[in-house]
Short mmCIF file of N, CA and C in Angstrom, two decimals:
data_model
loop_
_atom_site.label_atom_id
_atom_site.label_comp_id
_atom_site.label_asym_id
_atom_site.label_seq_id
_atom_site.Cartn_x
_atom_site.Cartn_y
_atom_site.Cartn_z
N GLY A 42 92.40 107.10 93.73
CA GLY A 42 93.01 108.34 93.41
C GLY A 42 92.65 108.80 92.00
N LYS A 43 92.46 110.06 91.89
CA LYS A 43 92.20 110.66 90.58
C LYS A 43 93.52 110.91 89.87
N PHE A 44 93.43 111.02 88.57
CA PHE A 44 94.61 111.37 87.78
C PHE A 44 94.77 112.88 87.76
N LEU A 45 96.01 113.35 87.79
CA LEU A 45 96.29 114.77 87.59
C LEU A 45 96.74 114.92 86.15
N MET A 46 96.03 115.77 85.40
CA MET A 46 96.30 115.98 83.99
C MET A 46 96.75 117.41 83.76
N ASP A 47 97.61 117.61 82.73
CA ASP A 47 98.00 118.98 82.39
C ASP A 47 96.98 119.58 81.42
N SER A 48 97.22 120.79 80.99
CA SER A 48 96.26 121.49 80.15
C SER A 48 96.08 120.84 78.78
N GLU A 49 97.03 119.99 78.37
CA GLU A 49 96.94 119.32 77.08
C GLU A 49 96.45 117.88 77.19
N GLY A 50 96.02 117.47 78.38
CA GLY A 50 95.48 116.14 78.57
C GLY A 50 96.51 115.06 78.83
N GLU A 51 97.75 115.45 79.11
CA GLU A 51 98.80 114.48 79.44
C GLU A 51 98.75 114.20 80.94
N GLN A 52 98.87 112.92 81.30
CA GLN A 52 98.83 112.54 82.70
C GLN A 52 100.12 112.94 83.40
N ILE A 53 99.99 113.65 84.52
CA ILE A 53 101.14 114.05 85.33
C ILE A 53 101.39 113.03 86.43
N GLY A 54 100.33 112.49 87.00
CA GLY A 54 100.48 111.53 88.08
C GLY A 54 99.12 111.16 88.66
N VAL A 55 99.16 110.56 89.86
CA VAL A 55 97.95 110.10 90.55
C VAL A 55 97.87 110.80 91.90
N VAL A 56 96.70 111.34 92.21
CA VAL A 56 96.50 112.00 93.50
C VAL A 56 96.53 110.94 94.59
N THR A 57 97.42 111.15 95.59
CA THR A 57 97.56 110.19 96.68
C THR A 57 96.84 110.62 97.94
N GLU A 58 96.73 111.95 98.12
CA GLU A 58 96.10 112.46 99.33
C GLU A 58 95.67 113.90 99.08
N VAL A 59 94.62 114.33 99.78
CA VAL A 59 94.17 115.72 99.70
C VAL A 59 94.07 116.26 101.11
N ASP A 60 94.72 117.41 101.34
CA ASP A 60 94.66 118.09 102.63
C ASP A 60 93.67 119.25 102.46
N THR A 61 92.44 119.06 102.93
CA THR A 61 91.40 120.07 102.73
C THR A 61 91.67 121.33 103.55
N ASP A 62 92.32 121.18 104.70
CA ASP A 62 92.65 122.36 105.51
C ASP A 62 93.66 123.26 104.81
N GLU A 63 94.67 122.66 104.20
CA GLU A 63 95.71 123.41 103.50
C GLU A 63 95.37 123.67 102.03
N GLN A 64 94.28 123.05 101.54
CA GLN A 64 93.87 123.19 100.13
C GLN A 64 94.98 122.75 99.18
N VAL A 65 95.54 121.55 99.46
CA VAL A 65 96.64 121.00 98.67
C VAL A 65 96.34 119.54 98.34
N ALA A 66 96.62 119.16 97.09
CA ALA A 66 96.56 117.76 96.68
C ALA A 66 97.99 117.27 96.52
N TYR A 67 98.26 116.06 96.98
CA TYR A 67 99.58 115.45 96.83
C TYR A 67 99.49 114.44 95.69
N VAL A 68 100.45 114.53 94.76
CA VAL A 68 100.40 113.73 93.54
C VAL A 68 101.68 112.91 93.39
N GLU A 69 101.51 111.60 93.18
CA GLU A 69 102.63 110.70 92.89
C GLU A 69 102.92 110.81 91.40
N PRO A 70 104.09 111.35 91.01
CA PRO A 70 104.36 111.59 89.60
C PRO A 70 104.61 110.33 88.77
N ASP A 71 105.03 109.25 89.39
CA ASP A 71 105.35 108.04 88.62
C ASP A 71 104.96 106.80 89.42
N PRO A 72 103.65 106.57 89.59
CA PRO A 72 103.23 105.44 90.42
C PRO A 72 103.47 104.10 89.72
N GLY A 73 103.88 103.12 90.50
CA GLY A 73 103.99 101.77 89.98
C GLY A 73 102.60 101.14 89.90
N LEU A 74 102.50 99.98 89.32
CA LEU A 74 101.21 99.30 89.15
C LEU A 74 100.53 99.06 90.49
N ALA A 75 101.27 98.53 91.46
CA ALA A 75 100.67 98.23 92.77
C ALA A 75 100.19 99.51 93.44
N GLU A 76 101.00 100.57 93.37
CA GLU A 76 100.61 101.83 93.99
C GLU A 76 99.38 102.42 93.32
N SER A 77 99.28 102.29 92.00
CA SER A 77 98.12 102.79 91.28
C SER A 77 96.84 102.08 91.72
N ILE A 78 96.94 100.78 91.93
CA ILE A 78 95.78 100.00 92.36
C ILE A 78 95.35 100.43 93.76
N ILE A 79 96.33 100.58 94.66
CA ILE A 79 96.03 101.01 96.03
C ILE A 79 95.37 102.38 96.02
N GLN A 80 95.91 103.31 95.22
CA GLN A 80 95.34 104.65 95.13
C GLN A 80 93.93 104.61 94.55
N GLY A 81 93.71 103.72 93.59
CA GLY A 81 92.39 103.59 92.97
C GLY A 81 91.31 103.23 93.96
N TYR A 82 91.69 102.49 95.02
CA TYR A 82 90.73 102.14 96.06
C TYR A 82 90.69 103.16 97.19
N GLY A 83 91.51 104.22 97.08
CA GLY A 83 91.49 105.28 98.08
C GLY A 83 92.23 104.98 99.36
N PHE A 84 93.19 104.03 99.32
CA PHE A 84 93.91 103.65 100.53
C PHE A 84 95.34 104.16 100.60
N GLY A 85 95.76 104.99 99.66
CA GLY A 85 97.13 105.47 99.66
C GLY A 85 97.32 106.68 100.55
N SER A 86 98.56 107.10 100.66
CA SER A 86 98.87 108.31 101.41
C SER A 86 100.08 108.99 100.76
N ALA A 87 100.26 110.26 101.07
CA ALA A 87 101.35 111.03 100.50
C ALA A 87 102.69 110.55 101.06
N ASP A 88 103.74 110.66 100.24
CA ASP A 88 105.08 110.38 100.72
C ASP A 88 106.04 111.45 100.21
N GLU A 89 107.33 111.26 100.47
CA GLU A 89 108.31 112.33 100.22
C GLU A 89 108.51 112.70 98.75
N ASP A 90 108.18 111.83 97.82
CA ASP A 90 108.39 112.17 96.41
C ASP A 90 107.14 112.71 95.71
N ASP A 91 106.08 112.95 96.48
CA ASP A 91 104.85 113.49 95.89
C ASP A 91 105.00 114.98 95.58
N ILE A 92 104.30 115.43 94.56
CA ILE A 92 104.25 116.84 94.18
C ILE A 92 103.06 117.47 94.91
N GLU A 93 103.26 118.67 95.46
CA GLU A 93 102.15 119.40 96.08
C GLU A 93 101.49 120.29 95.03
N VAL A 94 100.18 120.16 94.89
CA VAL A 94 99.43 120.97 93.93
C VAL A 94 98.38 121.78 94.70
N ALA A 95 98.54 123.09 94.69
CA ALA A 95 97.61 123.97 95.40
C ALA A 95 96.26 123.98 94.68
N ALA A 96 95.20 124.15 95.43
CA ALA A 96 93.85 124.18 94.86
C ALA A 96 93.72 125.27 93.81
N ALA A 97 94.42 126.38 93.98
CA ALA A 97 94.35 127.49 93.02
C ALA A 97 94.88 127.10 91.64
N ALA A 98 95.73 126.07 91.56
CA ALA A 98 96.30 125.64 90.28
C ALA A 98 95.37 124.71 89.51
N VAL A 99 94.33 124.18 90.18
CA VAL A 99 93.41 123.23 89.56
C VAL A 99 92.32 123.99 88.80
N GLU A 100 92.20 123.66 87.52
CA GLU A 100 91.20 124.33 86.68
C GLU A 100 89.86 123.60 86.70
N THR A 101 89.87 122.27 86.56
CA THR A 101 88.63 121.50 86.58
C THR A 101 88.81 120.21 87.37
N VAL A 102 87.69 119.69 87.89
CA VAL A 102 87.67 118.44 88.64
C VAL A 102 86.53 117.60 88.09
N THR A 103 86.81 116.33 87.76
CA THR A 103 85.77 115.39 87.33
C THR A 103 85.81 114.18 88.26
N ASP A 104 85.02 113.17 87.96
CA ASP A 104 85.02 111.95 88.76
C ASP A 104 86.36 111.22 88.71
N SER A 105 87.10 111.40 87.61
CA SER A 105 88.33 110.62 87.44
C SER A 105 89.61 111.44 87.38
N GLU A 106 89.51 112.78 87.30
CA GLU A 106 90.74 113.55 87.15
C GLU A 106 90.64 114.97 87.70
N LEU A 107 91.82 115.52 87.98
CA LEU A 107 92.01 116.93 88.24
C LEU A 107 92.81 117.45 87.05
N ARG A 108 92.47 118.64 86.58
CA ARG A 108 93.20 119.21 85.44
C ARG A 108 93.73 120.58 85.83
N VAL A 109 95.04 120.79 85.63
CA VAL A 109 95.65 122.07 85.92
C VAL A 109 95.71 122.90 84.64
N ALA A 110 95.66 124.22 84.82
CA ALA A 110 95.62 125.13 83.69
C ALA A 110 96.98 125.32 83.04
N LYS A 111 98.06 125.03 83.77
CA LYS A 111 99.41 125.23 83.25
C LYS A 111 100.30 124.09 83.72
N ASP A 112 101.50 124.02 83.14
CA ASP A 112 102.46 123.00 83.57
C ASP A 112 102.97 123.33 84.96
N LEU A 113 103.22 122.29 85.74
CA LEU A 113 103.70 122.50 87.10
C LEU A 113 105.21 122.56 87.15
#
């Protein structure tokens, strides 16, 4: 999973899943160590406490992070 960062470079959470049809990324705002490791290998999935981030809110995408232009 990539990190979701705000416009000032602060980490918001870890992307757990991306729904390409809906153009939404699901972000775990406070992942534990085990969950972070699982997400890092791409084996996680969205759950009820994830934040939905619309593609329109994402300003840039790199190999390791998504960055939003404003606070969510």
